[in-house]
Amino acid sequence: MKNNKLIFSFLLSLIMVFSSCEDLEVEDLNAASLADVYANPSDILSVVEGQYTLWWDGIQKNEPNMALSVTGEGISASWGNWGMFDLGAKPRLPFNNTLAYGNRFILTQPWIRNNQVLGAIREALFVLESEFGGQLIDPETNTDLTANVLANSKVLQGLALGWNALLFDQSYVADETLSEDELANIEFVPYPEVAAAAVQKFEEAAAIFESNPSAEISQIPGQVMSGAEAAAFCRNYAAMILAYSARTSAETEALDWAKIVSLTNTPMVKDFSPNGDGGFSWWSRLLIQGQLSLWSRMSQRIVNMMEGGTGGPTTVDTQTTTAPYPWPENTNTLPAITNPVDKRLNIYTVHVAGNTFQPARGYHFFSNRRSIRYVDYLLQYTGPIAHLTKNEMGLIRAEALVRTGGDKSAAVGFINDRRVSVGELAAVAASASNDQILDAIYYEHFVEHYLDGVAKPWMNRRRTTVERHGLIPGTVRQLPVPASELDLRGLPVYTFGGDN
């Protein structure tokens, strides 16, 4: 039973310890041997595939997406729900990393879920090796399940590690390779190392899919992928993790952009947009409250840019009287914009007269533009939930090409994709300077993907090398390890944001 106790100990650290005061139930695996728990080989595959829902639950629903989308000025909302007001306040405040903070789930939700995924996958791979000799054959169908278990396990490890790297300044890198002693003494790892581990897992998954074309990702609604298609998805997702892991412009410039070019040489076959299931497991709060005018609006900073303003983080831009940024004091509404510079403004949003936000919380929250980009989703919470699209990956590849001295004609092709055909803006020329092309890349990120995935504007603003696109000074650039975890480990509590 020593190995069984090792697994149980590890799960306790990756579920109970990580969850701390969050009241999660943990099954006592000491009550049965692992062979009993996984009596049927297909049970292992079921456990692995079930972790996709847990991963989604940790990042894409309420927390941390809503608060980070506000602080990153993708959407604007002054309500207290999910920490939106706290992270949107001006001047920016330090993140309240305390046990008593009512919105601590901004931290604990992704921390718990991602580490639960890592614990469950480690256990499954341990069982695969210790109980089944590294090969799984379904006795009922005589089907070899090994490649499916391995490939999906690596994808999930990449997702969990990758999002820990994108969100937290440090976290655990825990997988099946750790020895008993290493598990007992596991320590935090800085986010660049966590991101590198995530990239490695995605590359391992890609190799398995290429060697086993029948292996597939099948438990994400609307996203069945196998063989070369799954391999391309894995490498592109790894490229996104690597690109978005930078916290500052200096870190962005120091990234291995040649690696990102390599990872994106084969594009994704389709958008990674899981289908909503009506609000049961696969849904996105950002596509619900993010598109209801009583709850939130498109950030005035993006509105300003789309109407020809500069959208700078520290300047007052009144060169466009129809969309000044920041929103003028003691003003409840601005005129409708009938002929915007970027035509997408009247395609992705509609004018709503007046504001329901409280002036006492700050006029900087105000905006007249309600998002309707994915308005069909509001009907029944079904349909695609854009998480990582081909267009977004094109922008990431374009940036990599520019930063490595690659094909600028190809780079501007990605930029002009929707900029010209939908926005009716002038095409960016391949002869433009690198700075001009990079400015256009980030602009496209904010216009096209402010409602996609998780906190995309926040991640792009913190890493941009274009000053006008950066975060408001004092904005938190990464999340600390939750106070509950630090307290249990006897470590001092720390935080980021404000003057920290």
XYZ file of C-alpha atoms in Angstrom:
500
model
C 0.000 0.000 0.000
C 2.977 2.347 0.075
C 2.389 3.529 -3.469
C -1.322 3.895 -2.789
C -0.545 6.080 0.206
C 1.834 8.085 -1.923
C -0.938 8.783 -4.422
C -3.369 9.655 -1.645
C -0.821 11.961 -0.050
C -0.249 13.653 -3.360
C -3.975 14.113 -3.951
C -4.352 15.603 -0.518
C -1.695 18.169 -1.364
C -3.191 18.905 -4.753
C -6.829 18.943 -3.633
C -7.247 19.457 0.104
C -4.213 21.660 0.668
C -4.817 23.673 -2.464
C -8.487 24.049 -1.661
C -7.789 24.964 1.969
C -10.977 26.556 3.265
C -13.027 26.021 0.126
C -14.875 22.931 1.432
C -14.148 20.510 -1.386
C -14.935 16.855 -0.782
C -12.085 14.401 -1.271
C -12.603 10.691 -1.672
C -10.541 8.585 0.707
C -8.604 6.356 -1.647
C -7.244 4.392 1.280
C -10.668 2.751 1.506
C -9.942 0.738 -1.624
C -6.883 -0.288 -3.585
C -6.175 1.482 -6.854
C -6.853 -1.776 -8.646
C -10.371 -1.737 -7.183
C -10.950 1.915 -7.975
C -9.852 1.365 -11.575
C -11.153 -2.157 -12.030
C -12.065 -1.464 -15.647
C -9.287 -0.041 -17.844
C -11.785 2.318 -19.456
C -12.221 3.968 -16.043
C -8.781 5.518 -16.409
C -9.697 7.110 -19.724
C -12.960 8.372 -18.229
C -11.128 9.967 -15.304
C -8.647 11.644 -17.642
C -11.270 12.955 -20.040
C -13.395 14.227 -17.184
C -10.672 16.710 -16.268
C -11.454 18.914 -19.284
C -14.628 20.083 -17.568
C -12.731 20.764 -14.328
C -10.110 22.810 -16.183
C -12.808 24.868 -17.924
C -14.549 25.427 -14.584
C -11.342 26.883 -13.169
C -10.743 29.649 -15.684
C -13.573 30.348 -18.114
C -16.691 30.890 -16.008
C -16.865 33.573 -13.279
C -13.355 33.735 -11.871
C -10.828 34.954 -12.694
C -12.198 36.012 -16.065
C -14.602 38.794 -15.147
C -12.359 40.803 -12.806
C -9.291 40.474 -15.032
C -11.314 41.474 -18.091
C -12.290 44.694 -16.295
C -8.811 45.527 -14.997
C -7.448 44.829 -18.495
C -9.992 47.277 -19.953
C -11.648 44.835 -22.288
C -15.041 45.282 -20.684
C -16.134 47.840 -18.119
C -18.334 47.205 -15.076
C -18.521 48.909 -11.689
C -20.453 46.157 -9.906
C -18.903 44.280 -7.023
C -19.658 40.829 -8.434
C -16.646 38.563 -9.038
C -14.252 41.353 -7.992
C -14.969 43.597 -10.988
C -15.148 46.848 -9.016
C -12.177 45.972 -6.833
C -9.860 45.363 -9.785
C -11.370 48.165 -11.857
C -11.053 50.940 -9.267
C -8.876 53.975 -10.017
C -6.316 54.500 -8.746
C -5.514 50.807 -8.865
C -5.441 48.991 -5.527
C -3.246 46.125 -4.338
C -4.938 42.783 -4.769
C -6.628 41.809 -1.491
C -4.905 38.497 -0.857
C -6.436 37.654 2.512
C -8.411 34.745 3.916
C -11.361 37.040 4.590
C -11.609 38.609 1.132
C -15.079 37.931 -0.276
C -13.776 37.711 -3.851
C -10.803 35.473 -3.037
C -12.186 33.037 -5.617
C -10.401 35.130 -8.260
C -7.350 33.320 -6.917
C -8.664 30.119 -5.434
C -10.892 29.006 -8.304
C -8.106 28.631 -10.896
C -5.572 27.538 -8.276
C -7.750 24.725 -6.949
C -9.077 23.482 -10.272
C -5.798 23.498 -12.176
C -4.037 21.671 -9.380
C -6.892 19.191 -9.051
C -6.380 18.420 -12.730
C -2.661 17.855 -12.168
C -3.389 15.550 -9.227
C -5.980 13.489 -11.097
C -3.758 13.113 -14.166
C -0.762 12.099 -12.081
C -2.826 9.431 -10.386
C -4.182 8.124 -13.695
C -0.706 7.837 -15.211
C 0.588 6.202 -12.045
C -2.187 3.605 -12.246
C -1.557 3.072 -15.950
C 2.008 2.090 -15.190
C 1.713 0.358 -11.790
C -1.536 -1.574 -12.277
C -1.668 -2.134 -16.038
C 1.981 -2.280 -17.056
C 1.784 0.841 -19.188
C -0.807 -0.525 -21.618
C -4.591 -0.313 -21.460
C -6.733 -2.772 -23.397
C -10.486 -2.503 -23.052
C -11.546 -6.139 -22.319
C -15.015 -5.612 -23.805
C -13.962 -4.200 -27.160
C -10.300 -5.299 -27.258
C -9.457 -1.660 -28.033
C -6.064 -0.265 -27.076
C -6.753 2.827 -24.992
C -3.142 3.627 -24.169
C -2.510 6.382 -26.713
C -5.780 8.103 -25.876
C -4.961 8.137 -22.169
C -1.426 9.384 -22.719
C -2.286 12.049 -25.303
C -5.197 13.510 -23.358
C -3.198 13.395 -20.129
C -0.440 15.469 -21.710
C -2.951 17.956 -23.138
C -4.525 18.401 -19.713
C -1.183 18.800 -18.014
C -0.359 21.463 -20.596
C -3.643 23.265 -19.984
C -3.358 23.195 -16.194
C 0.316 24.144 -16.065
C -0.147 26.699 -18.815
C -2.914 28.569 -17.045
C -1.088 28.472 -13.745
C 1.826 30.091 -15.581
C -0.370 32.746 -17.199
C -2.138 33.697 -13.976
C 0.198 33.172 -11.004
C 3.714 34.366 -10.268
C 4.626 30.848 -9.116
C 2.983 27.464 -8.748
C 3.701 23.735 -8.683
C 4.979 21.575 -11.528
C 3.625 18.215 -10.481
C 3.486 15.212 -12.750
C 4.083 11.459 -12.844
C 7.866 11.852 -13.042
C 8.226 13.059 -9.452
C 9.657 10.622 -6.962
C 8.160 10.062 -3.533
C 10.775 12.285 -1.934
C 10.220 15.004 -4.512
C 6.490 14.917 -3.886
C 7.017 15.231 -0.161
C 9.201 18.291 -0.668
C 7.475 19.937 -3.628
C 8.083 23.682 -3.868
C 6.766 26.570 -5.927
C 8.322 27.133 -9.331
C 8.547 30.584 -11.031
C 6.061 31.114 -13.854
C 8.615 31.014 -16.731
C 9.526 27.472 -15.693
C 5.870 26.534 -15.339
C 5.186 27.877 -18.842
C 8.129 25.900 -20.213
C 6.773 22.737 -18.579
C 3.365 23.391 -20.157
C 4.916 23.793 -23.602
C 6.780 20.519 -23.135
C 3.551 18.695 -22.235
C 1.776 20.049 -25.314
C 4.669 18.987 -27.524
C 4.605 15.507 -26.008
C 0.863 15.327 -26.682
C 1.379 16.449 -30.283
C 3.933 13.715 -30.858
C 1.554 11.066 -29.501
C -1.291 12.268 -31.739
C 0.966 12.186 -34.798
C 2.156 8.661 -34.009
C -1.357 7.443 -33.186
C -3.836 9.024 -35.637
C -6.786 7.277 -33.962
C -6.091 8.968 -30.632
C -8.479 11.860 -30.193
C -9.702 14.707 -28.044
C -13.403 13.950 -27.837
C -14.762 15.265 -24.529
C -14.771 18.987 -25.319
C -18.165 19.759 -26.887
C -17.821 20.549 -30.564
C -14.058 20.040 -30.540
C -13.410 16.473 -31.622
C -9.814 16.331 -32.913
C -7.454 13.516 -33.768
C -4.137 12.889 -35.479
C -2.564 15.849 -37.257
C -5.426 18.199 -36.337
C -4.981 17.513 -32.629
C -1.203 17.860 -32.935
C -1.543 21.277 -34.588
C -3.932 22.409 -31.862
C -1.462 21.346 -29.153
C 1.452 23.224 -30.707
C -0.559 26.376 -31.339
C -1.930 26.374 -27.790
C 1.641 25.995 -26.530
C 2.643 29.019 -28.619
C -0.160 31.067 -27.046
C 0.971 30.095 -23.534
C 4.548 31.076 -24.310
C 3.639 34.407 -25.940
C 1.200 35.479 -23.236
C 3.400 34.427 -20.325
C 5.402 37.664 -20.495
C 4.520 40.213 -17.808
C 6.382 43.226 -19.217
C 7.598 44.616 -22.528
C 11.152 43.576 -21.645
C 10.032 39.994 -21.029
C 8.155 40.025 -24.331
C 11.264 41.067 -26.233
C 13.279 38.350 -24.482
C 10.870 35.521 -25.396
C 11.957 32.722 -27.720
C 10.006 34.018 -30.694
C 11.726 31.556 -33.025
C 10.160 28.795 -30.937
C 6.759 30.434 -31.361
C 7.267 30.579 -35.127
C 8.129 26.875 -35.113
C 5.100 25.958 -33.007
C 2.756 27.830 -35.354
C 4.193 26.602 -38.660
C 1.143 24.358 -39.012
C -2.005 26.385 -38.261
C -5.010 25.138 -36.341
C -7.622 23.566 -38.604
C -10.485 25.360 -36.853
C -11.227 27.761 -34.022
C -10.982 26.261 -30.558
C -14.491 27.267 -29.504
C -16.237 24.703 -27.292
C -19.991 24.523 -27.707
C -22.033 25.833 -24.811
C -24.267 23.222 -23.199
C -27.034 25.509 -21.977
C -25.293 26.625 -18.799
C -24.553 23.234 -17.223
C -20.800 22.681 -17.512
C -19.581 24.457 -20.637
C -20.481 28.142 -20.427
C -18.834 31.532 -20.123
C -19.851 34.358 -17.798
C -18.069 36.801 -20.109
C -20.496 35.941 -22.904
C -23.480 36.427 -20.583
C -22.989 39.454 -18.305
C -20.303 40.676 -20.695
C -23.019 41.291 -23.300
C -25.831 42.630 -21.094
C -25.874 46.440 -20.955
C -27.108 46.589 -17.362
C -24.052 44.597 -16.335
C -21.167 45.741 -18.515
C -20.090 47.621 -21.633
C -17.180 47.547 -24.029
C -14.360 49.471 -22.361
C -14.320 53.124 -23.404
C -10.616 52.703 -24.084
C -11.335 50.322 -26.952
C -14.239 52.468 -28.163
C -11.885 55.442 -28.262
C -9.327 53.601 -30.390
C -11.940 52.328 -32.821
C -13.133 55.910 -33.324
C -9.621 57.094 -34.113
C -8.264 57.918 -30.659
C -4.970 56.846 -29.163
C -6.315 54.953 -26.154
C -3.235 55.616 -24.055
C -3.163 54.393 -20.437
C -1.972 57.658 -18.868
C -3.206 60.362 -21.254
C -6.546 62.100 -21.757
C -7.601 61.652 -25.382
C -10.279 64.104 -26.494
C -9.295 64.280 -30.146
C -12.509 62.408 -30.895
C -15.440 64.186 -29.240
C -17.757 61.235 -29.863
C -15.590 58.793 -27.878
C -13.219 60.566 -25.478
C -11.070 58.489 -23.148
C -11.292 58.395 -20.235
C -15.010 59.074 -19.977
C -15.594 62.736 -19.048
C -16.609 63.560 -15.476
C -20.245 64.423 -14.724
C -21.396 63.046 -18.072
C -24.002 60.290 -18.272
C -24.143 59.767 -22.022
C -22.346 60.622 -25.259
C -23.745 60.906 -28.795
C -24.240 57.758 -30.836
C -21.395 57.004 -33.224
C -23.021 56.612 -36.633
C -19.966 56.321 -38.870
C -17.021 55.047 -36.828
C -13.500 54.997 -38.187
C -13.419 51.238 -37.583
C -16.744 49.914 -38.881
C -16.518 46.951 -36.532
C -17.630 49.236 -33.705
C -21.178 49.198 -35.079
C -20.969 45.482 -35.878
C -19.605 44.211 -32.573
C -21.448 46.726 -30.355
C -24.571 48.896 -30.258
C -25.157 52.314 -28.729
C -27.011 52.375 -25.411
C -28.058 55.798 -24.165
C -27.131 56.523 -20.569
C -25.295 54.464 -17.972
C -26.509 52.360 -15.072
C -23.195 52.512 -13.227
C -22.831 54.541 -10.039
C -20.954 57.843 -10.571
C -19.580 57.617 -7.043
C -17.576 54.569 -8.123
C -15.932 56.494 -10.928
C -16.897 57.800 -14.338
C -14.018 55.815 -15.796
C -16.358 52.801 -15.745
C -18.831 54.499 -18.118
C -19.404 53.527 -21.750
C -22.280 53.749 -24.211
C -21.367 50.616 -26.161
C -23.009 47.273 -25.417
C -21.218 44.219 -26.817
C -23.204 42.047 -29.256
C -20.352 40.120 -30.905
C -21.741 36.793 -29.668
C -25.311 37.866 -28.966
C -26.769 34.589 -30.305
C -25.141 32.818 -27.358
C -27.500 34.665 -24.997
C -30.556 32.889 -26.393
C -29.925 29.501 -24.757
C -26.246 29.624 -23.718
C -25.444 27.325 -26.606
C -23.232 27.663 -29.642
C -19.470 28.245 -29.913
C -17.617 29.927 -27.039
C -14.543 31.482 -28.634
C -11.520 30.496 -26.571
C -8.612 30.498 -29.021
C -9.436 31.310 -32.643
C -7.464 30.945 -35.846
C -7.485 34.732 -36.167
C -5.890 35.156 -32.739
C -3.254 32.560 -33.528
C -2.578 34.391 -36.760
C -1.848 37.548 -34.787
C 0.493 35.647 -32.481
C 2.319 34.198 -35.482
C 2.449 37.633 -37.115
C 4.146 39.058 -34.032
C 6.608 36.163 -33.981
C 7.462 36.719 -37.644
C 8.082 40.427 -37.075
C 10.192 39.871 -33.987
C 12.365 37.265 -35.716
C 12.881 39.186 -38.968
C 10.585 36.805 -40.815
C 8.156 37.255 -43.686
C 6.444 40.611 -43.088
C 4.120 40.081 -46.037
C 2.759 36.994 -44.299
C 2.567 38.913 -41.018
C 0.445 41.759 -42.389
C -1.769 39.211 -44.105
C -2.851 37.970 -40.682
C -3.355 41.549 -39.452
C -5.424 42.622 -42.454
C -7.663 39.556 -42.294
C -10.630 41.290 -40.613
C -9.174 44.769 -40.291
C -9.845 45.465 -43.964
C -12.758 43.212 -44.905
C -14.867 43.964 -41.814
C -13.397 47.110 -40.281
C -12.849 48.840 -43.628
C -9.567 50.242 -42.365
C -6.554 50.796 -44.561
C -4.428 47.705 -44.991
C -1.146 47.554 -43.100
C 1.667 47.409 -45.653
C 4.576 45.000 -45.464
C 6.836 48.035 -45.917
C 5.634 49.523 -42.628
C 8.082 49.691 -39.748
C 8.153 46.931 -37.173
C 6.755 49.321 -34.574
C 3.819 50.208 -36.838
C 3.077 46.555 -37.530
C 3.270 45.632 -33.852
C 0.922 48.495 -32.988
C -1.577 47.152 -35.530
C -1.236 43.609 -34.148
C -2.126 44.673 -30.615
C -4.964 46.861 -31.857
C -6.442 43.808 -33.591
C -6.131 41.774 -30.401
C -8.234 44.306 -28.472
C -10.875 44.746 -31.165
C -11.266 41.114 -32.179
C -10.674 39.185 -28.967
C -11.767 41.264 -25.959
C -14.589 38.748 -25.307
C -12.636 35.621 -26.243
C -11.157 33.120 -23.839
C -9.845 34.381 -20.521
C -8.760 37.970 -19.865
C -7.077 38.413 -23.246
C -6.908 42.246 -23.017
C -5.230 42.016 -19.601
C -2.566 39.624 -20.850
C -1.912 41.598 -24.027
C -1.698 44.932 -22.207
C 0.782 43.661 -19.640
C 3.119 42.237 -22.279
C 2.849 44.803 -25.076
C 5.900 46.730 -26.265
C 3.628 49.469 -27.661
C 3.240 52.092 -24.938
C -0.266 53.259 -25.856
C -1.646 49.743 -25.387
C -0.202 49.120 -21.912
C -1.907 48.616 -18.550
C -2.942 51.511 -16.349
C -0.097 52.033 -13.847
C -0.629 50.031 -10.675
C -2.675 47.312 -12.385
C -1.880 43.847 -11.082
C 0.229 42.011 -13.707
C 0.019 38.580 -12.129
C -1.783 36.915 -9.268
C -0.133 35.833 -6.017
C -0.432 32.358 -4.564
C -3.671 32.377 -2.518
C -3.321 33.355 1.127
C -4.948 30.067 2.146
C -2.146 28.083 0.493
C 0.580 30.306 1.889
C -0.929 30.121 5.380
C -1.050 26.332 5.344
C 2.577 26.186 4.277
C 3.659 28.684 6.916
C 4.778 31.205 4.305
C 4.277 34.982 4.427
C 1.314 36.343 2.497
C 2.187 38.726 -0.340
C 0.375 40.478 -3.150
C 0.694 42.599 -6.300
C -0.895 45.747 -7.708
C -1.227 49.308 -6.498
C 2.175 50.362 -5.181
C 3.355 46.769 -4.650
